[in-house]
Amino acid sequence: MTGFAHELERKEVTKTEIPVFHVGDSLDVHVRIKEGEKERIQIFSGVCIARKGGGLRETFTVRRIVEGEGVERIFPLHSPNVAQIGVKRAGKVRRAKLYYLRGREGKAARIKEKLATR
C-alpha cells in the first residue's frame, strides 16, 4: 500500500469509535436497515466466532441460534450500516477462530465467562 493510501486508511479507522471486543465475546450488533424511505435499527445478538483482516477491511462474524438453527452474519467493522456494537459478556477462549461451535449444540456450545481481575 502506498504511503498516501496508508495514511488515508489510518485516518478513516480512527474516525469511528469501536469498543474493544475479542473472539468469544457475546455481542449486540445494532444494524441499520433501510426499507424504502424508512430506516430502522435491528439488533443481532450472538457470539463473535471470528475476526479477519485489518484496517478498513476488517470483518467479524457473529453466530447465534434461532429456532434451533445456527445463523451466522459477517459484518464489516467500519461499515456505516453497523450503528453500534455492544459487548454483553466477555468470553474466555484459547482460539482465534471458533468454527468448532458450528458442530456443537446446547450446553456443548457454551463459552466460559472471563472474570475481571482485581
Short mmCIF file of C-alpha atoms in Angstrom, two decimals, residues 57-60 75-79:
data_model
loop_
_atom_site.label_atom_id
_atom_site.label_comp_id
_atom_site.label_asym_id
_atom_site.label_seq_id
_atom_site.Cartn_x
_atom_site.Cartn_y
_atom_site.Cartn_z
CA ARG A 57 -11.27 -4.13 5.57
CA GLU A 58 -11.61 -5.80 8.97
CA THR A 59 -14.66 -8.04 9.45
CA PHE A 60 -16.11 -10.04 12.31
CA PHE A 75 -20.15 -7.62 9.47
CA PRO A 76 -17.53 -5.18 8.16
CA LEU A 77 -16.18 -3.50 11.29
CA HIS A 78 -16.16 0.03 9.82
CA SER A 79 -19.43 -0.24 7.88
#
